[in-house]
Coordinates of C-alpha atoms and ligand atoms in Angstrom, one line a residue:
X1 CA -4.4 -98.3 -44.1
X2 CA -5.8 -95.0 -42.8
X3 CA -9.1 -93.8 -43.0
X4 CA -9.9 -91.0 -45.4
X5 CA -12.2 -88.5 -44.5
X6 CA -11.0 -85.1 -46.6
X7 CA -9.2 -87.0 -49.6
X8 CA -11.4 -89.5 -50.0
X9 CA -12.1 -88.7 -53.6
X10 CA -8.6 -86.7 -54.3
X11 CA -8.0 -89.4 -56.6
X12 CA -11.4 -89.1 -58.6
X13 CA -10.8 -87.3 -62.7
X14 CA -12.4 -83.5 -62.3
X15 CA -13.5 -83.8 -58.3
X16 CA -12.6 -80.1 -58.8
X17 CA -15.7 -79.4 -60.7
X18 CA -19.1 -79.3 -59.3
X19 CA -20.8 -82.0 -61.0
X20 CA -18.3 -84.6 -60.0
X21 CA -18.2 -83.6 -56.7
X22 CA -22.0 -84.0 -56.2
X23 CA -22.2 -87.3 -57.9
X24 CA -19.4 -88.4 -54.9
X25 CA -22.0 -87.8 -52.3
X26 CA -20.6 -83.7 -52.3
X27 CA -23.4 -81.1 -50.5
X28 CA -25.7 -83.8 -49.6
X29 CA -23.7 -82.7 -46.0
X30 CA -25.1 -79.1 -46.4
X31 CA -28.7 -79.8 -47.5
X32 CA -28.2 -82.2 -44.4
X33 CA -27.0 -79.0 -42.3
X34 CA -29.5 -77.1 -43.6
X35 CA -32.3 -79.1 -42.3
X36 CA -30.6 -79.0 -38.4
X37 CA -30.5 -75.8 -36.6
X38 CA -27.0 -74.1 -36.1
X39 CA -27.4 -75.1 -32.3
X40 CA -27.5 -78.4 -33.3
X41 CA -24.0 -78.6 -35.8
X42 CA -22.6 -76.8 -33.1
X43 CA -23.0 -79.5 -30.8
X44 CA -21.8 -82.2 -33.6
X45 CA -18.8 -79.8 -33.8
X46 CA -18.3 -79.6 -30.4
X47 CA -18.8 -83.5 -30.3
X48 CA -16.4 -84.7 -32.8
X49 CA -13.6 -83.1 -30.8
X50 CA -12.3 -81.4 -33.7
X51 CA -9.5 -78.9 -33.1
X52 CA -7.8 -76.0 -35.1
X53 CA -5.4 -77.4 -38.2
X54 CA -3.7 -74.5 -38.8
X55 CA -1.2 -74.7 -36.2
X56 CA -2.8 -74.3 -32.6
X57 CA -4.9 -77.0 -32.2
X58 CA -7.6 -75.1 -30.3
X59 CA -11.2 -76.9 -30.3
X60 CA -12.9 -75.7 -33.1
X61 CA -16.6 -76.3 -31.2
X62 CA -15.6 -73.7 -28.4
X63 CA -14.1 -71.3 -30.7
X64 CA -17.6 -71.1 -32.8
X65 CA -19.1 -71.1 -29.0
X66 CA -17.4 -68.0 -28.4
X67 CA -19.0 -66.1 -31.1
X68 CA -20.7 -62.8 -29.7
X69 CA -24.1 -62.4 -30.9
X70 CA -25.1 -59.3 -30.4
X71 CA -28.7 -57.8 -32.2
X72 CA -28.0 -56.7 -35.4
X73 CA -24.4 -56.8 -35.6
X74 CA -23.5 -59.0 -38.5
X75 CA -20.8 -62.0 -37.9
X76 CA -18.1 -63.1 -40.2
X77 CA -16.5 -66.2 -40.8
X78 CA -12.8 -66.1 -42.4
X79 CA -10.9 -68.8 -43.7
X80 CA -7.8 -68.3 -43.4
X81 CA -5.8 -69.7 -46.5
X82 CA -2.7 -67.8 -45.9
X83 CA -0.3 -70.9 -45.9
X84 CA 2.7 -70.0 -45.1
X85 CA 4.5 -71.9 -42.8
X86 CA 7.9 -73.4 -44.2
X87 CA 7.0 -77.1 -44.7
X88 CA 3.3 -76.8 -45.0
X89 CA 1.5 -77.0 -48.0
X90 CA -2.0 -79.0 -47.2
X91 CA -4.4 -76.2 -47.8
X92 CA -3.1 -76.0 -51.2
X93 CA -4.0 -79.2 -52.0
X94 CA -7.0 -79.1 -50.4
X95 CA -7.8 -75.7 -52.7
X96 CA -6.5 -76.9 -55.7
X97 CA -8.3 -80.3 -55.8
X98 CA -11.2 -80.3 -53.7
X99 CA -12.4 -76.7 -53.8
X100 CA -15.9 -77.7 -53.1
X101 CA -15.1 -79.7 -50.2
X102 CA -14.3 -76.2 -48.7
X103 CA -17.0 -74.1 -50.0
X104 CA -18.9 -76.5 -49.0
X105 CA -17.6 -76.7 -45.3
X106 CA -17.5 -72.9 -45.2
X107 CA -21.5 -72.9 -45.8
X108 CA -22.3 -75.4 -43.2
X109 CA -19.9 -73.2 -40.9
X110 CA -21.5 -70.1 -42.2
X111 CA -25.0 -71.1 -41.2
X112 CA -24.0 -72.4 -38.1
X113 CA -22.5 -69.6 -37.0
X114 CA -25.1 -67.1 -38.8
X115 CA -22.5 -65.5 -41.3
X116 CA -24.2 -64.3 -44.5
X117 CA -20.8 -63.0 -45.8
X118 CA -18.1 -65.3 -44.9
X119 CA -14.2 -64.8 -46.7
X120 CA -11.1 -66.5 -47.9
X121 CA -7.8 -65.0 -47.5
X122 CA -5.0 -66.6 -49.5
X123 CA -1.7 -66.5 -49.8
X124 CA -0.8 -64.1 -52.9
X125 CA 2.1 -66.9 -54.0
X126 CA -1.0 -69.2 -54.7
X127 CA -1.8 -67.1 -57.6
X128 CA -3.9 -69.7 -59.7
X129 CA -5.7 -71.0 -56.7
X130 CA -8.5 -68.2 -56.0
X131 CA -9.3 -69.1 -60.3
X132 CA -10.3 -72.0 -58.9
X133 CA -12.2 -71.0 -56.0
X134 CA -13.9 -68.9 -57.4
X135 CA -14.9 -71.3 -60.5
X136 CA -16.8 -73.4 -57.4
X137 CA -18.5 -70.5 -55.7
X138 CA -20.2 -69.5 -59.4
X139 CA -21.0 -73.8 -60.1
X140 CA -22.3 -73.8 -56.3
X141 CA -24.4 -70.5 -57.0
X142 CA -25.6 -71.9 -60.0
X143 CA -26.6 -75.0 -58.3
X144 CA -28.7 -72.9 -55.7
X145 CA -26.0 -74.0 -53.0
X146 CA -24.9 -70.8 -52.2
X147 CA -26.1 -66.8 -52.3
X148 CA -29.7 -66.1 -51.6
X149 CA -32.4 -68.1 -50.3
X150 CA -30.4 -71.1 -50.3
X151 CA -32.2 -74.6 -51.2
X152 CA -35.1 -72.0 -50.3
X153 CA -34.3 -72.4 -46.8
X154 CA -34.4 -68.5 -46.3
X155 CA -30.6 -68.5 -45.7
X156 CA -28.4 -66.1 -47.9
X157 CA -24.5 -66.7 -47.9
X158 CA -21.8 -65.2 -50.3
X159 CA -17.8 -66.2 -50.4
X160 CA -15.8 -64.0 -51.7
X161 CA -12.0 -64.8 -52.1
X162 CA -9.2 -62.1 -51.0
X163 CA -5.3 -62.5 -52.1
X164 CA -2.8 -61.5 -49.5
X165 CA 0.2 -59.9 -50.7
X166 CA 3.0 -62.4 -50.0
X167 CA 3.6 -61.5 -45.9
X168 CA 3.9 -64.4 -43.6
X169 CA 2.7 -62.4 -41.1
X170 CA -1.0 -61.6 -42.7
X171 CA -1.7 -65.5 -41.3
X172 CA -1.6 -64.5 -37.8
X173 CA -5.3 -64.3 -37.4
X174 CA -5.9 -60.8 -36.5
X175 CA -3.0 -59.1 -38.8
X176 CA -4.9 -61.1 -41.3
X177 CA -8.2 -59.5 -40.4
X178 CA -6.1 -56.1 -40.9
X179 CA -5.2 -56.7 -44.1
X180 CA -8.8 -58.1 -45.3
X181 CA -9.8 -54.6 -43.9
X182 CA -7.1 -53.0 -46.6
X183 CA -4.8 -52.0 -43.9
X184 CA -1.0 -53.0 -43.3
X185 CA -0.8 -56.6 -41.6
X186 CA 0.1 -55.8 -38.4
X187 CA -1.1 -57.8 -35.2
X188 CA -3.6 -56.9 -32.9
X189 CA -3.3 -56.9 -29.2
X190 CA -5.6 -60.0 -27.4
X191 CA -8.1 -60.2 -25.8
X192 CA -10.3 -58.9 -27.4
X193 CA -10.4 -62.0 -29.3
X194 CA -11.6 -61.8 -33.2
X195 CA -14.7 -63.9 -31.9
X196 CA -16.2 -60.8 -30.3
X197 CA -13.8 -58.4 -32.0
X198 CA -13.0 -59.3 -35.2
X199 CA -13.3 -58.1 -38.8
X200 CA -14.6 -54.6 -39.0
X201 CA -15.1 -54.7 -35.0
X202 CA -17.9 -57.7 -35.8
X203 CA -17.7 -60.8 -34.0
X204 CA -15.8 -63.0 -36.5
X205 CA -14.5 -66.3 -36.5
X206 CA -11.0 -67.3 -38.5
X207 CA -10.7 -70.8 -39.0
X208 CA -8.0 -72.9 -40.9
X209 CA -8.9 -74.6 -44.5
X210 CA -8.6 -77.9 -43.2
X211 CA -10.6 -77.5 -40.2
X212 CA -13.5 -76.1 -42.1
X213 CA -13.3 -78.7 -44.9
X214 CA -13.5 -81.1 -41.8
X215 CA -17.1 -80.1 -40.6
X216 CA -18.0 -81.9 -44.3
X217 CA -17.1 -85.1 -42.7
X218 CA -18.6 -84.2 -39.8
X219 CA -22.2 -83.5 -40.5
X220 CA -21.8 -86.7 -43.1
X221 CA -20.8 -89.4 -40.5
X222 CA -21.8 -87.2 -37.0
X223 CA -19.8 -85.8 -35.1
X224 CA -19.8 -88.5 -32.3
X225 CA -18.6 -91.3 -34.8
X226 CA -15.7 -88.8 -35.7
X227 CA -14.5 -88.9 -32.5
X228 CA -14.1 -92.4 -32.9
X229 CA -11.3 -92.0 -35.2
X230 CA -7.8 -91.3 -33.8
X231 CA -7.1 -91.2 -30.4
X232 CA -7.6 -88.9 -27.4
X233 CA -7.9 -85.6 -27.4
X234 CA -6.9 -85.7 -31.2
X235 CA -9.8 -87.2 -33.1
X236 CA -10.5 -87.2 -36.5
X237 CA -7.9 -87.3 -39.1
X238 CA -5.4 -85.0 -39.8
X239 CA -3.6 -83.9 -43.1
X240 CA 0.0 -84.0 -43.3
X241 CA 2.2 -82.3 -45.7
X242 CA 6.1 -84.1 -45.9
X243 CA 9.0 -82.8 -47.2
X244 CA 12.7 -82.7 -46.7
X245 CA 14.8 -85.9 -47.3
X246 CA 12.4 -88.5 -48.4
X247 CA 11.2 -90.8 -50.6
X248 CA 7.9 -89.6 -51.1
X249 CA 7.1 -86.0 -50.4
X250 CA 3.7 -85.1 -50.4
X251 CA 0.2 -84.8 -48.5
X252 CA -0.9 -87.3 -46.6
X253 CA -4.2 -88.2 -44.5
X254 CA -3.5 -89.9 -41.2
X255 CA -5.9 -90.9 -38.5
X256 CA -3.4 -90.0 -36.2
X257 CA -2.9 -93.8 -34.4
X258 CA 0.2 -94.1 -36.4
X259 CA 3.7 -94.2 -35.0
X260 CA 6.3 -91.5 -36.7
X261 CA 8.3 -93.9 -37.1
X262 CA 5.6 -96.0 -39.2
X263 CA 5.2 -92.4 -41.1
X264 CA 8.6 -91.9 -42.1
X265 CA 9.6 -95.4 -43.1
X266 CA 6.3 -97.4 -44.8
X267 CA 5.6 -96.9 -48.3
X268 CA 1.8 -96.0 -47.7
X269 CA 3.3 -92.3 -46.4
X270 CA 7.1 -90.9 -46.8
X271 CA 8.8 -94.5 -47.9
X272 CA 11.9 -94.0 -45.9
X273 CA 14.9 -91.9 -45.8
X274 CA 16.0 -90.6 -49.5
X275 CA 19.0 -92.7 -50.8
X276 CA 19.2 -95.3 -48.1
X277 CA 20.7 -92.4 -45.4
X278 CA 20.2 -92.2 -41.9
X279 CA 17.4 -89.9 -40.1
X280 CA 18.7 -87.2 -38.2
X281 CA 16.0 -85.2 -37.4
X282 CA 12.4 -83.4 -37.8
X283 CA 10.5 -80.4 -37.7
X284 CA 7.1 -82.0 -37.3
X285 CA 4.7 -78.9 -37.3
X286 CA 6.1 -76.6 -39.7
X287 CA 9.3 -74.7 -39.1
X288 CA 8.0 -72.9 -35.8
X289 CA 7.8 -76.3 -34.0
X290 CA 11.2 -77.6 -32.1
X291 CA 13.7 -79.5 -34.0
X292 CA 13.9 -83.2 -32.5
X293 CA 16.7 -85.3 -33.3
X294 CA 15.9 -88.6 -34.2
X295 CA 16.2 -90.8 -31.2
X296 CA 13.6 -88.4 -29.7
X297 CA 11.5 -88.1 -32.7
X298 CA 10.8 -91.8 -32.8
X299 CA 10.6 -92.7 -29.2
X300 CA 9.7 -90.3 -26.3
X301 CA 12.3 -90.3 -23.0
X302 CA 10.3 -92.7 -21.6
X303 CA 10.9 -95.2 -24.5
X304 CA 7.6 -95.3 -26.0
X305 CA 7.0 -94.7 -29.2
X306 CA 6.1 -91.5 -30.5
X307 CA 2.8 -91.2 -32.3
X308 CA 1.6 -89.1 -35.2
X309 CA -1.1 -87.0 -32.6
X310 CA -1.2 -83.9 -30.9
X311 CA -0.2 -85.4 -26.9
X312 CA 2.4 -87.7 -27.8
X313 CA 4.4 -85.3 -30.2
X314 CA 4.5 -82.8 -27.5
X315 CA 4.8 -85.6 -24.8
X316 CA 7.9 -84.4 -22.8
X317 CA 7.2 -80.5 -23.4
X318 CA 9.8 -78.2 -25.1
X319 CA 12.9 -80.3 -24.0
X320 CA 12.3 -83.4 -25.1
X321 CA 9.1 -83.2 -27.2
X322 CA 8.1 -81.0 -30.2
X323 CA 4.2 -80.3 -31.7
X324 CA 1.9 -81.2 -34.1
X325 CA 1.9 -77.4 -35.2
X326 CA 0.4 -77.1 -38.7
X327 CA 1.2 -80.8 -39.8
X328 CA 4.4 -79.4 -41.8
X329 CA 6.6 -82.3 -41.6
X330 CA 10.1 -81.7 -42.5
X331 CA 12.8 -84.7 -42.6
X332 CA 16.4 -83.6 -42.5
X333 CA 18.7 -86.7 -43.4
X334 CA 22.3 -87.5 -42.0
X335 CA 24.3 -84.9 -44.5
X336 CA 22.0 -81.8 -43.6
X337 CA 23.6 -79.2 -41.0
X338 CA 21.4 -78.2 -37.8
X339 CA 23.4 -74.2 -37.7
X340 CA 23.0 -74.0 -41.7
X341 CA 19.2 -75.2 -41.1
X342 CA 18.6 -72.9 -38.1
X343 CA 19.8 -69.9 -39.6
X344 CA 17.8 -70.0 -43.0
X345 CA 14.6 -70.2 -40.4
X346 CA 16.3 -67.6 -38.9
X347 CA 16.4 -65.5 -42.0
X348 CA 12.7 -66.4 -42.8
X349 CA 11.2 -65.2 -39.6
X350 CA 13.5 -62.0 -40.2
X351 CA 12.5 -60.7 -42.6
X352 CA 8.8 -61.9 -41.6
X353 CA 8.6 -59.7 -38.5
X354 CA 6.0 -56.8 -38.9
X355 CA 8.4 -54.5 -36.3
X356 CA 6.0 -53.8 -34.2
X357 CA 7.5 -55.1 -31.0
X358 CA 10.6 -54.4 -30.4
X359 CA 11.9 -58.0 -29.0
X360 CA 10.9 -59.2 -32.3
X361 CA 11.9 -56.3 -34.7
X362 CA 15.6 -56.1 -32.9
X363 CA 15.8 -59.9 -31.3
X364 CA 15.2 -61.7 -35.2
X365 CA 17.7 -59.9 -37.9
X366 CA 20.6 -60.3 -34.3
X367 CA 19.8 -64.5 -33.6
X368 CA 20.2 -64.3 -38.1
X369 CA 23.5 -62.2 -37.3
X370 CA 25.1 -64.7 -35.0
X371 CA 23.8 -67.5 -36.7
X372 CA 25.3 -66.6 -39.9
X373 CA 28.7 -65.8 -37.7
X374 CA 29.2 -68.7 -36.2
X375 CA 28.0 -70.9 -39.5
X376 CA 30.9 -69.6 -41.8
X377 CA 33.4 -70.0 -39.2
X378 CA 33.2 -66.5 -37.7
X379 CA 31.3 -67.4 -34.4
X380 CA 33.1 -68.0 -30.4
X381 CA 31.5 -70.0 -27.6
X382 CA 30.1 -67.0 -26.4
X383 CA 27.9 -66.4 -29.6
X384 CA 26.1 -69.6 -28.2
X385 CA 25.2 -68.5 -25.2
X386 CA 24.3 -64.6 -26.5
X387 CA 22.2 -66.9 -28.9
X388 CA 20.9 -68.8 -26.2
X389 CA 20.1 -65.8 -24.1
X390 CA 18.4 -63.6 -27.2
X391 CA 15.9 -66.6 -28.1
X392 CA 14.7 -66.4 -24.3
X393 CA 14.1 -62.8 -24.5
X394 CA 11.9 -62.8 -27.6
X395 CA 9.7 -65.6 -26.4
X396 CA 6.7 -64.7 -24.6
X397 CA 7.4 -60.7 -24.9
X398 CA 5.7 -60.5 -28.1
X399 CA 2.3 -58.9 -29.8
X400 CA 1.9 -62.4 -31.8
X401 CA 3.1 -65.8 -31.7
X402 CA 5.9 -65.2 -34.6
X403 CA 8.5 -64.0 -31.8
X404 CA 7.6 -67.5 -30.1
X405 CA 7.7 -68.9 -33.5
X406 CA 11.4 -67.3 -34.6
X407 CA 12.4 -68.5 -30.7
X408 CA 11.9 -72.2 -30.6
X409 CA 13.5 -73.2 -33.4
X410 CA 16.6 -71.1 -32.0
X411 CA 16.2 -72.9 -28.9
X412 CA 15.7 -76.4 -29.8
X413 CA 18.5 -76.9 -32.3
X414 CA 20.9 -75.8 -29.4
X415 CA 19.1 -77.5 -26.9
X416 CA 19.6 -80.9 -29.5
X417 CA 22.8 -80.1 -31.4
X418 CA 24.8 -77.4 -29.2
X419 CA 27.7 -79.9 -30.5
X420 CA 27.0 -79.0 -33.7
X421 CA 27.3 -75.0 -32.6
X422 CA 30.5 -75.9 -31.1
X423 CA 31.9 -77.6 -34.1
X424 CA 31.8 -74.6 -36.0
X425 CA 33.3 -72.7 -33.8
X426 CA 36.3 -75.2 -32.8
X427 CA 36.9 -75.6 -36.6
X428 CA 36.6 -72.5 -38.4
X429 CA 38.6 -73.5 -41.7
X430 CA 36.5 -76.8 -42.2
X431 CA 33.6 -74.6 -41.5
X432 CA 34.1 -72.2 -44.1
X433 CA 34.6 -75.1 -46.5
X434 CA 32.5 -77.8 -45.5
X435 CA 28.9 -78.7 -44.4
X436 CA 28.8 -80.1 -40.7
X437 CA 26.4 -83.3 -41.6
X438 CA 28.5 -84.6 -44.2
X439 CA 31.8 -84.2 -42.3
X440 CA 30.9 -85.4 -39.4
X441 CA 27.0 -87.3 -38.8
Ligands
L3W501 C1 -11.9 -66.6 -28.0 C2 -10.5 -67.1 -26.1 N1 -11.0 -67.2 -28.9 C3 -7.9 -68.6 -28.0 C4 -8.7 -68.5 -30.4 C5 -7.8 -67.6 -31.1 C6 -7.3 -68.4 -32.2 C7 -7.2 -69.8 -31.7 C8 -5.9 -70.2 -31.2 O1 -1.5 -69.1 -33.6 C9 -0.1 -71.1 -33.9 C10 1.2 -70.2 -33.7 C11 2.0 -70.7 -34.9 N2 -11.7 -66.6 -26.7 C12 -9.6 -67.7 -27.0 C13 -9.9 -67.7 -28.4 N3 -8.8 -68.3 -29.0 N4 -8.4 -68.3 -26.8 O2 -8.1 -69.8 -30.6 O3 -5.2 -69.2 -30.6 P1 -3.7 -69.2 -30.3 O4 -3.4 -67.8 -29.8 O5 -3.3 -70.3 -29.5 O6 -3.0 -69.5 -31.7 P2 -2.8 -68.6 -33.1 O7 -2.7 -67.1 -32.8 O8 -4.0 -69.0 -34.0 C14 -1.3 -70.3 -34.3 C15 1.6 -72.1 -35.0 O9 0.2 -72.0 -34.9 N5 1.9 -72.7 -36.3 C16 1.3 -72.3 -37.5 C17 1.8 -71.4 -38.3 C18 1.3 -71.1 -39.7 C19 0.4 -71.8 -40.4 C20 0.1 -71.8 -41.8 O10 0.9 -71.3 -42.6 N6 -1.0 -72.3 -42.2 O11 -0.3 -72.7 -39.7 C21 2.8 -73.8 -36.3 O12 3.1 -74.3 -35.3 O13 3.4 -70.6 -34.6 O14 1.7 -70.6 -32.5 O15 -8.2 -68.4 -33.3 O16 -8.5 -66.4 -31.5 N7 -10.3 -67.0 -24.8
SF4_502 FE1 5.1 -58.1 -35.3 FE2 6.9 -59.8 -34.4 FE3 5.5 -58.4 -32.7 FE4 4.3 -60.4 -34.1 S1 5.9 -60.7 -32.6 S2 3.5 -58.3 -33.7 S3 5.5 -60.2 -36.0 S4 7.0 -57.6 -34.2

């Protein structure tokens, strides 16, 4: 059984509302926080290991240690609630259920870091989220948990909650910071990183729903005894939204120790393949991470078994290995077809691109050409290797990480499946008419 940390209470009737929350133990973490100074939470932060849950995994302790601080410049800390990843959906839940869990997380944060106006930017698709949000910022005001003189400790701190407009893009960090400015979402060159550059040229830090939520736990249990659970470099427990081809789709809480293959197949998590099929592959992190097919998903090349944590996912780099990403975990059973896959990514991160560099404005809407092309029967060996060779060019020549992000997936399903690419272009009639899994897995 894995330990719960952020869903402990998920289960409990109205957790959503204030005064359930609090009789669950909720803010006693804050009025906790509020007696420390912020050096001191930085140092549980930095302690507990705790690294960024939106996708990159970067140490959540260092990032805050960043922060500029210079004399009468105010600093800004953003949530960033712009979920869009294909295949990730664990903020949401987090939002929707336990609201207070991250208002609460953003005020310890906020104090810490000496933010007296701190944001959430979410996705405009979750339309009846920020309702909800902002239903817990007016009960935590009217608590005295939030806006001036907190708990009359002399620290002031309002939220206020900003919809994006529906642009994948706007979660990149710094076109995010863009929009929250009222601009378009277009990317910013780094360095200068948002710590000492960020929203309106203020130091600013943008942190990932989850990881905030997390410094509740945190400051609750310490940071040290956080880094207990799980393993490694990846401590804590991590939230894990599955979808695809199984049993049980949903969000799950792992203390990362467990195996994938422990994931996918006990009933505590995805209970197995849907209709008795086989496993043919995953997408671990959320569609930007490399496919794996299943041999490699379960075991690394060494033969060990593949674990549900940052290092072993990865173990084996790029070729053999995939990554933890966002915790979007998408299971693609024996009937689905890697091109047909591949090229809806492709389509996605397509039309995603802001256009402002031109390996990604030109290098996208071409790899969605020839993908389409060779999946209804129209593509030659050739269109592999173009493929091949247009997926190299975009990755690492870009503003942002969505050229890396449109690249991998490109790369790894060829990498994995080039027989697959070469099926459709051996058999152009079944092509046309059939899907490649259920012909031929
Ligand atoms: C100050 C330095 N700050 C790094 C900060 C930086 C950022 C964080 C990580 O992309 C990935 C992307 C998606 N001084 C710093 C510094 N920082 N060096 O650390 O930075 P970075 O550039 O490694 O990543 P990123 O730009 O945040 C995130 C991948 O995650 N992804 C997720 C996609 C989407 C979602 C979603 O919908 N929720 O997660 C999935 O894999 O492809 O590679 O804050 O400022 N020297
Ligand atoms: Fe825009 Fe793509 Fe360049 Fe990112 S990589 S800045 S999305 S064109």
């Amino acid at each position: 059984m894995s330990k719960k940390l952020l869903l402990k209470d998920a289960h409990v009737e109205g957790i959503r509302y204030f005064d359930v929350y609090r009789k669950q133990g909720g803010y006693e973490a804050l009025e906790k926080a509020l007696k420390m100074t912020p050096e001191e939470i930085l140092e549980e932060v930095k302690t507990s290991g705790l690294r960024g849950r939106g996708g990159a995994g970067f140490p959540t302790g260092l990032k805050w240690s960043f922060l500029a601080k210079p004399e009468g410049v105010p600093r800004h800390l953003v949530v960033n609630a712009d979920e869009s990843e294909p295949g990730t959906f664990k903020d949401r839940y987090l939002m929707e259920f336990l609201p207070h869990l991250l208002i609460e997380g953003m005020l310890i944060s906020s104090y810490c870091l000496g933010s007296n106006t701190s944001y959430i930017y979410i996705r405009g698709e979750y339309s009846w989220i920020p309702d909800i949000l902002e239903e817990a910022i007016e009960e935590a005001r009217n608590a005295g948990f939030l806006g001036k003189n907190i708990l009359g400790t002399g620290f002031d701190c309002e939220i206020y909650v900003q919809r994006g407009a529906g642009a994948y893009i706007c979660g990149e960090e710094t076109a995010l910071l863009e929009s929250l400015e009222g601009k378009r979402g277009n990317p910013r060159l780094k360095p200068p990183f948002p710590a000492v550059k960020g929203l309106w040229e203020r130091p600013t830090v943008v942190n990932n729903v989850e990881s905030i939520a997390a410094v509740v736990p945190i400051i609750n249990i310490t940071g040290a005894e956080y880094a207990k659970i799980g393993v490694g470099k990846s401590t804590g427990t991590k939230l894990i939204s599955a979808c695809g081809n199984i049993n049980k789709p949903g969000v799950y809480e792992i203390d990362m120790t467990i195996t994938v293959e422990e994931f996918i197949y006990s009933d505590e998590y995805c209970g197995g393949i849907k209709d008795g099929k086989r496993l043919k592959a995953c997408i671990p992190g959320g569609s930007s991470v490399p496919i794996v097919p299943a041999n490699l998903l379960l075991r690394t090349i060494n033969g060990e078994p593949r674990y549900m944590n940052y290092e072993s996912l990865a173990d084996g780099g790029f070729a053999t290995g995939t990554m933890m990403g966002s915790g979007g975990f998408i299971v693609l059973d024996e009937d689905q077809c890697v091109v047909e896959h591949t090229m809806t990514l492709a389509r996605f991160y397509a039309h995603e691109s802001c256009g402002q560099c031109t390996p990604c404005r030109e290098g996208t809407p071409w790899m969605y050409k020839i993908l389409k092309k060779i999946e209804n029967g129209e593509g030659t060996m050739a269109d592999i290797d173009l493929l091949w060779d247009i997926q190299r060019k975009i990755e690492g020549n870009t503003i942002c990480p969505l050229g890396d992000a449109a690249a991998w997936p490109v790369a790894a399903a060829i990498r994995h499946f080039r027989d697959e690419f070469e099926w459709h272009v051996k058999n152009p009639e079944l092509a046309k008419t059939q899907n490649y899994g259920l012909a031929n897995y």
